Coordinates of C-alpha atoms and ligand atoms in Angstrom, one line a residue:
X1 CA 51.9 116.6 89.1
X2 CA 52.1 120.5 87.5
X3 CA 50.0 124.0 88.8
X4 CA 47.3 124.7 86.8
X5 CA 48.2 128.7 86.3
X6 CA 50.7 129.7 87.6
X7 CA 53.5 127.2 86.6
X8 CA 57.3 126.9 87.7
X9 CA 60.7 125.8 87.6
X10 CA 63.6 125.5 88.7
X11 CA 67.6 125.2 87.1
X12 CA 70.5 124.7 88.8
X13 CA 73.6 122.3 90.5
X14 CA 74.3 122.5 94.5
X15 CA 77.6 123.7 93.2
X16 CA 76.8 125.1 89.7
X17 CA 77.3 129.1 89.1
X18 CA 73.5 129.7 90.3
X19 CA 69.8 128.7 90.2
X20 CA 67.3 129.7 88.1
X21 CA 63.7 129.8 89.1
X22 CA 61.1 130.9 86.1
X23 CA 57.5 132.0 86.1
X24 CA 55.0 132.0 84.3
X25 CA 51.3 133.3 84.8
X26 CA 52.1 136.3 87.5
X27 CA 49.7 138.8 86.7
X28 CA 50.6 142.2 85.6
X29 CA 51.0 145.2 87.8
X30 CA 52.0 143.5 91.2
X31 CA 54.5 145.3 92.9
X32 CA 57.7 143.3 93.1
X33 CA 61.6 144.0 94.5
X34 CA 63.4 141.1 95.3
X35 CA 65.4 143.0 97.9
X36 CA 61.8 143.5 99.4
X37 CA 60.1 140.5 98.8
X38 CA 62.2 137.9 97.3
X39 CA 66.2 138.0 99.2
X40 CA 64.7 138.5 103.1
X41 CA 62.4 135.0 102.0
X42 CA 65.9 133.7 100.9
X43 CA 67.9 134.8 104.3
X44 CA 65.2 132.8 106.4
X45 CA 65.7 129.5 104.3
X46 CA 69.7 130.2 105.4
X47 CA 68.6 130.3 108.9
X48 CA 68.0 127.7 111.6
X49 CA 70.2 125.7 114.0
X50 CA 71.7 122.5 112.1
X51 CA 73.3 124.3 108.6
X52 CA 76.5 123.5 107.6
X53 CA 79.8 126.0 106.8
X54 CA 77.8 126.0 103.2
X55 CA 75.2 128.6 104.8
X56 CA 78.2 130.9 105.7
X57 CA 79.8 131.4 102.3
X58 CA 76.3 132.1 101.0
X59 CA 74.8 135.3 100.9
X60 CA 71.5 134.0 99.0
X61 CA 70.2 136.9 96.9
X62 CA 68.0 137.3 93.9
X63 CA 68.5 139.2 90.3
X64 CA 65.6 139.8 88.1
X65 CA 66.6 138.8 84.3
X66 CA 63.0 139.7 83.4
X67 CA 59.3 140.3 84.1
X68 CA 59.4 143.8 86.0
X69 CA 59.0 147.1 85.3
X70 CA 60.1 150.4 87.6
X71 CA 58.3 148.0 90.5
X72 CA 55.8 145.9 88.9
X73 CA 55.7 143.4 87.9
X74 CA 54.5 143.2 83.1
X75 CA 52.3 139.6 84.0
X76 CA 55.3 138.1 81.3
X77 CA 58.0 134.9 82.7
X78 CA 59.8 137.0 85.3
X79 CA 62.8 134.7 84.9
X80 CA 65.6 135.2 88.7
X81 CA 68.6 134.0 89.3
X82 CA 70.2 133.0 93.0
X83 CA 74.1 133.3 92.2
X84 CA 76.7 130.3 93.9
X85 CA 79.0 132.0 95.9
X86 CA 81.0 128.4 95.9
X87 CA 80.7 128.1 92.7
X88 CA 84.5 129.7 92.8
X89 CA 85.7 126.7 94.5
X90 CA 84.0 124.4 91.9
X91 CA 84.9 125.6 88.4
X92 CA 86.8 122.6 87.4
X93 CA 84.7 119.9 89.1
X94 CA 81.7 122.3 87.7
X95 CA 83.0 122.8 84.2
X96 CA 80.7 122.8 81.5
X97 CA 83.6 121.3 78.8
X98 CA 85.5 118.1 79.1
X99 CA 88.5 118.1 81.4
X100 CA 92.0 118.7 80.2
X101 CA 93.3 115.4 80.1
X102 CA 96.1 116.7 83.1
X103 CA 93.5 117.7 84.3
X104 CA 94.1 116.3 88.4
X105 CA 92.3 113.5 88.9
X106 CA 91.0 114.8 92.7
X107 CA 89.6 118.3 91.1
X108 CA 87.0 116.5 89.3
X109 CA 85.3 115.6 92.8
X110 CA 84.0 112.5 91.9
X111 CA 82.4 110.2 94.3
X112 CA 81.0 106.4 93.7
X113 CA 80.3 105.6 96.9
X114 CA 76.0 105.7 97.1
X115 CA 74.9 107.6 100.6
X116 CA 71.9 105.0 101.0
X117 CA 68.6 107.8 101.6
X118 CA 69.6 109.8 98.8
X119 CA 69.4 109.4 94.7
X120 CA 73.1 108.7 94.3
X121 CA 72.4 105.2 93.2
X122 CA 68.9 105.6 92.0
X123 CA 70.1 108.0 89.7
X124 CA 73.3 106.5 88.3
X125 CA 71.4 103.3 87.9
X126 CA 68.6 105.0 86.2
X127 CA 70.5 108.0 83.8
X128 CA 73.3 105.6 83.0
X129 CA 76.6 107.5 84.9
X130 CA 78.8 106.5 87.3
X131 CA 79.6 109.4 88.9
X132 CA 77.0 110.2 91.9
X133 CA 77.8 113.7 91.2
X134 CA 75.6 114.2 88.0
X135 CA 72.7 113.3 89.9
X136 CA 73.4 114.6 93.1
X137 CA 74.7 117.9 92.9
X138 CA 70.6 118.3 91.6
X139 CA 68.7 116.4 93.8
X140 CA 70.6 118.6 96.4
X141 CA 68.1 121.1 98.6
X142 CA 70.2 123.9 97.3
X143 CA 67.4 123.2 94.6
X144 CA 65.2 124.5 97.3
X145 CA 66.5 128.3 96.5
X146 CA 65.1 129.1 94.3
X147 CA 61.6 127.5 94.7
X148 CA 61.3 129.8 97.4
X149 CA 62.6 132.8 95.1
X150 CA 59.6 131.5 93.3
X151 CA 57.3 131.3 96.5
X152 CA 58.5 134.7 97.5
X153 CA 56.5 135.9 94.3
X154 CA 53.7 133.9 95.2
X155 CA 53.2 135.0 98.8
X156 CA 53.1 138.6 97.5
X157 CA 50.2 137.8 95.3
X158 CA 49.0 136.2 98.5
X159 CA 49.6 139.2 100.5
X160 CA 47.5 141.7 97.9
X161 CA 44.5 140.0 99.0
X162 CA 45.0 139.0 102.5
X163 CA 46.1 135.6 102.9
X164 CA 49.3 134.8 104.5
X165 CA 51.7 131.9 104.3
X166 CA 53.6 131.4 108.1
X167 CA 55.3 127.9 109.5
X168 CA 56.7 126.9 112.5
X169 CA 58.6 123.1 114.1
X170 CA 57.2 120.6 115.9
X171 CA 59.8 118.1 116.2
X172 CA 63.4 117.9 115.2
X173 CA 64.5 113.9 116.2
X174 CA 62.5 112.8 119.1
X175 CA 62.0 115.9 120.6
X176 CA 58.1 117.1 120.1
X177 CA 57.3 121.1 120.8
X178 CA 54.1 121.5 122.9
X179 CA 51.8 123.5 120.2
X180 CA 50.0 126.8 122.1
X181 CA 46.8 127.0 122.5
X182 CA 46.0 129.7 119.7
X183 CA 49.0 130.1 116.7
X184 CA 49.9 133.6 116.9
X185 CA 48.5 136.6 114.6
X186 CA 52.5 136.8 113.1
X187 CA 53.2 133.2 112.5
X188 CA 56.5 133.8 111.2
X189 CA 57.9 136.4 113.7
X190 CA 57.1 134.3 116.4
X191 CA 58.8 131.3 114.4
X192 CA 61.9 132.8 112.7
X193 CA 62.8 134.4 116.6
X194 CA 64.0 130.7 117.8
X195 CA 66.9 129.7 115.8
X196 CA 65.2 126.0 115.2
X197 CA 61.9 127.5 114.9
X198 CA 59.8 126.3 117.2
X199 CA 56.8 127.9 118.9
X200 CA 57.9 126.1 122.5
X201 CA 61.1 127.4 124.3
X202 CA 61.9 124.4 126.1
X203 CA 62.0 122.2 123.5
X204 CA 63.8 125.0 121.0
X205 CA 66.4 124.7 123.7
X206 CA 66.5 120.7 123.9
X207 CA 65.7 119.8 119.9
X208 CA 69.5 122.6 119.9
X209 CA 70.7 119.7 122.4
X210 CA 69.8 116.8 120.6
X211 CA 71.7 119.3 117.2
X212 CA 74.3 119.7 119.3
X213 CA 74.7 115.6 120.0
X214 CA 74.2 114.3 116.4
X215 CA 76.5 117.2 115.4
X216 CA 78.9 115.5 118.1
X217 CA 78.0 111.9 116.3
X218 CA 78.2 112.3 113.0
X219 CA 74.6 112.2 112.4
X220 CA 71.8 113.9 111.3
X221 CA 68.4 114.7 112.8
X222 CA 64.7 115.0 110.7
X223 CA 61.8 116.0 112.6
X224 CA 58.4 117.8 111.8
X225 CA 56.9 121.2 110.5
X226 CA 53.7 122.5 110.1
X227 CA 52.4 125.4 107.0
X228 CA 49.5 127.6 108.3
X229 CA 47.9 130.1 106.1
X230 CA 45.5 132.6 106.8
X231 CA 42.7 134.2 104.5
X232 CA 42.1 131.5 102.0
X233 CA 38.1 132.3 101.2
X234 CA 35.7 129.4 101.6
X235 CA 35.8 127.5 97.4
X236 CA 39.3 127.5 96.5
X237 CA 40.2 123.9 94.8
X238 CA 37.1 121.3 93.6
X239 CA 35.7 118.3 94.5
X240 CA 34.4 117.6 91.4
X241 CA 37.7 115.4 89.5
X242 CA 40.9 114.3 91.8
X243 CA 43.2 116.1 90.3
X244 CA 41.1 119.3 90.7
X245 CA 41.2 118.9 94.6
X246 CA 43.4 121.2 96.6
X247 CA 44.4 119.0 100.4
X248 CA 46.1 116.6 97.0
X249 CA 47.9 119.1 95.5
X250 CA 49.4 120.8 98.2
X251 CA 50.2 117.5 99.4
X252 CA 52.2 116.9 95.8
X253 CA 54.1 120.0 96.4
X254 CA 55.0 119.8 99.5
X255 CA 56.4 115.8 98.9
X256 CA 57.5 117.1 96.6
X257 CA 60.5 119.1 98.8
X258 CA 64.1 117.3 99.4
X259 CA 63.6 114.8 102.6
X260 CA 60.1 115.0 102.8
X261 CA 58.9 110.7 103.9
X262 CA 55.1 112.5 105.1
X263 CA 52.6 114.7 104.2
X264 CA 49.6 115.3 106.5
X265 CA 46.5 118.0 106.0
X266 CA 44.7 119.4 109.1
X267 CA 45.2 116.6 112.1
X268 CA 45.8 114.4 109.2
X269 CA 46.9 110.6 111.3
X270 CA 45.2 111.2 114.2
X271 CA 42.3 111.6 112.9
X272 CA 42.2 108.9 111.5
X273 CA 42.5 106.9 115.5
X274 CA 39.5 109.3 116.3
X275 CA 36.2 108.5 116.2
X276 CA 34.1 111.0 113.9
X277 CA 32.0 112.3 116.4
X278 CA 35.2 113.8 118.2
X279 CA 37.0 114.9 114.7
X280 CA 34.9 116.5 112.4
X281 CA 34.3 120.6 112.7
X282 CA 31.3 121.6 113.8
X283 CA 29.3 123.7 112.2
X284 CA 27.8 127.5 113.6
X285 CA 26.6 130.8 111.6
X286 CA 28.4 133.5 112.5
X287 CA 28.3 136.4 108.9
X288 CA 31.0 138.1 110.2
X289 CA 32.8 135.9 109.1
X290 CA 33.3 136.6 105.0
X291 CA 35.7 134.3 104.2
X292 CA 34.1 131.8 105.2
X293 CA 30.7 132.3 103.7
X294 CA 29.0 133.2 107.1
X295 CA 29.7 130.4 109.0
X296 CA 32.4 129.1 111.2
X297 CA 34.3 126.3 112.2
X298 CA 34.0 124.9 116.0
X299 CA 37.3 123.3 115.2
X300 CA 40.0 123.3 112.4
X301 CA 41.3 118.8 112.6
X302 CA 39.7 119.2 108.8
X303 CA 43.5 122.0 108.4
X304 CA 40.5 124.3 106.4
X305 CA 40.0 121.9 103.7
X306 CA 36.2 119.2 103.3
X307 CA 35.6 117.8 99.0
X308 CA 39.2 119.4 97.9
X309 CA 37.5 122.8 99.1
X310 CA 39.0 125.1 101.3
X311 CA 35.9 125.8 104.1
X312 CA 37.6 129.3 104.9
X313 CA 39.8 128.7 108.1
X314 CA 43.4 127.7 107.6
X315 CA 44.9 126.0 105.5
X316 CA 47.0 123.9 107.8
X317 CA 49.4 121.3 105.9
X318 CA 51.9 119.3 107.9
X319 CA 55.4 117.6 107.2
X320 CA 58.3 114.8 108.2
X321 CA 60.9 115.4 106.9
X322 CA 63.7 112.9 107.0
X323 CA 67.0 112.8 108.6
X324 CA 69.7 114.2 106.2
X325 CA 71.3 111.3 104.3
X326 CA 75.0 112.7 104.3
X327 CA 76.9 111.3 107.5
X328 CA 79.5 112.1 108.5
X329 CA 80.5 108.9 111.4
X330 CA 78.8 105.7 111.5
X331 CA 78.9 105.8 107.8
X332 CA 76.4 103.3 106.2
X333 CA 77.4 100.5 104.3
X334 CA 77.6 101.0 100.6
X335 CA 79.2 99.5 97.2
X336 CA 81.4 101.2 95.4
X337 CA 80.2 101.8 91.6
X338 CA 83.9 101.3 89.8
X339 CA 84.8 97.7 91.8
X340 CA 81.6 96.0 93.2
X341 CA 83.6 96.6 96.8
X342 CA 81.3 96.3 99.8
X343 CA 82.8 100.2 101.1
X344 CA 81.6 103.2 103.4
X345 CA 78.7 105.9 101.8
X346 CA 80.7 108.8 100.9
X347 CA 80.6 111.7 102.3
X348 CA 81.3 115.5 102.2
X349 CA 80.2 118.7 103.7
X350 CA 75.8 118.8 104.9
X351 CA 74.3 119.8 107.4
X352 CA 72.9 118.1 110.7
X353 CA 69.4 119.3 110.5
X354 CA 67.7 121.7 108.0
X355 CA 63.9 120.8 109.4
X356 CA 63.8 125.7 110.0
X357 CA 64.4 125.8 106.8
X358 CA 62.4 122.7 105.4
X359 CA 59.5 124.5 107.1
X360 CA 60.8 127.5 104.7
X361 CA 60.0 125.9 101.9
X362 CA 57.2 124.3 102.8
X363 CA 55.6 128.2 102.5
X364 CA 56.4 128.3 99.9
X365 CA 55.3 125.3 98.1
X366 CA 51.8 126.3 99.8
X367 CA 51.7 129.7 98.4
X368 CA 52.6 128.4 95.3
X369 CA 49.6 126.0 94.9
X370 CA 46.9 128.7 96.8
X371 CA 48.7 131.5 94.1
X372 CA 47.4 128.5 91.1
X373 CA 44.0 128.1 93.0
X374 CA 43.6 131.2 93.2
X375 CA 44.4 132.4 89.9
X376 CA 42.3 129.7 89.0
X377 CA 38.6 130.3 90.6
X378 CA 39.2 134.5 90.0
X379 CA 41.8 134.3 86.9
X380 CA 43.1 138.5 85.7
X381 CA 45.7 139.5 83.7
X382 CA 46.3 142.2 86.1
X383 CA 46.3 142.5 89.3
X384 CA 43.6 144.7 89.1
X385 CA 41.3 142.7 87.0
X386 CA 41.8 139.8 89.6
X387 CA 41.1 141.6 92.4
X388 CA 38.3 142.9 91.2
X389 CA 37.0 139.0 90.4
X390 CA 38.2 138.7 94.3
X391 CA 36.7 141.8 95.4
X392 CA 33.1 140.3 93.5
X393 CA 33.4 136.6 95.3
X394 CA 33.8 138.4 98.7
X395 CA 30.4 140.4 97.7
X396 CA 28.4 137.4 97.3
X397 CA 29.5 135.7 100.2
X398 CA 29.0 138.3 102.5
X399 CA 25.9 138.7 100.7
X400 CA 25.0 135.1 101.7
X401 CA 26.4 136.0 105.2
X402 CA 23.6 138.0 106.2
X403 CA 20.9 135.0 105.7
X404 CA 19.2 136.9 102.2
X405 CA 21.4 135.0 99.7
Ligands
LIG1 C1 71.6 124.0 101.1 C2 71.3 122.1 101.0 C3 72.2 121.3 101.8 C4 73.9 122.0 102.0 C5 74.3 122.9 100.2 C6 73.4 123.6 100.5 O1 72.5 120.6 100.4 P1 71.8 118.8 100.2 O2 70.9 118.4 100.2 O3 73.3 118.0 98.9 O4 73.0 118.2 101.5 O5 74.0 120.4 102.0 O6 75.5 122.8 100.6 C7 76.4 121.5 99.8 C8 76.2 121.3 99.1 C9 77.9 122.1 100.3 O7 79.2 122.0 99.9 O8 78.0 122.3 101.9 C10 71.2 124.6 100.9 O9 69.8 124.3 101.5 O10 71.5 125.7 100.2

């Protein structure tokens, strides 16, 4: 799955020198300063109760290499690097050159005990490698720092059009948060105030206790989160072909995040057990709701998407993250790739729970897909041109809203 108008790519290993983010298709004239627009998002991704010691070492910042001049994008490819501070401790193990013959083998930090749930085993089999580090360094969720850097640029672009993307955590392990009747106006201000990014204080305390218990037991926890985009106009995506349907594009992007095993749009699986009369969102006339074409829905169980097209209601994507596969105790059976002997899976420094961080990565992926869909519909080589096209569409919708369209 690739984006259509806004291409992005990442490179880099978890303990390599740094993570590279490359974006193409950002229109010219978008105000962009990494300290203001990108670094705060990187900091949000680093936070969350349950992260490991690595996050105390890192202090992620984006360094721009190209694509911006005097505070505005040029329309040229945007290149950013997030340097890994921990690299200093890994220069031997992650060196580009072959090791000296007398190098201490321990310093190379090879790993031969694949962790169930990780890319370790399938990766070495597929790529013809012996040392699982050749796989795990890239499979690591550290890569999401570069995704969040790209997502921050997408958010900045969407923000210019009044589209905002936020998230919150719905559950961690078996602890489920109560969802408020109405989401806060500034969703991220509310969820970021919680160490687990939940909107229910009692549940947040129970979630943190569950994380503490898992940590003591040397275990890990997964959970679920919800990404919400507001201000999205009706008409992004298309019903006409499978790969233009926006729900599929969003689900694919969110499912591509490390450890994500399930994605729902709106009420998702819940809707499957409910009669249609209680699932679908009734249509009412509301001329003031310009972005919805002069209509309002009684509910938003569809998660802002019908037929693969946005409705103008908030876009809602939910995801389930499995528990992290690196276990400190009760390590699962595995096999030593050198000898074929039964052994316990490898362990190394890791997180206990990264669901709050995954929600921030979810925002980035949703923002990138929405920005892509915006550029697909409205085009424009510059922000001025994009906005002119966008405003023209809103003018058309507003005319329809009067009933004379
Ligand atoms: C990290 C995500 C996790 C962390 C990693 C930093 O990666 P993984 O998917 O490999 O478990 O554990 O830190 C380390 C690998 C480490 O050395 O502690 C991130 O999101 O930045």
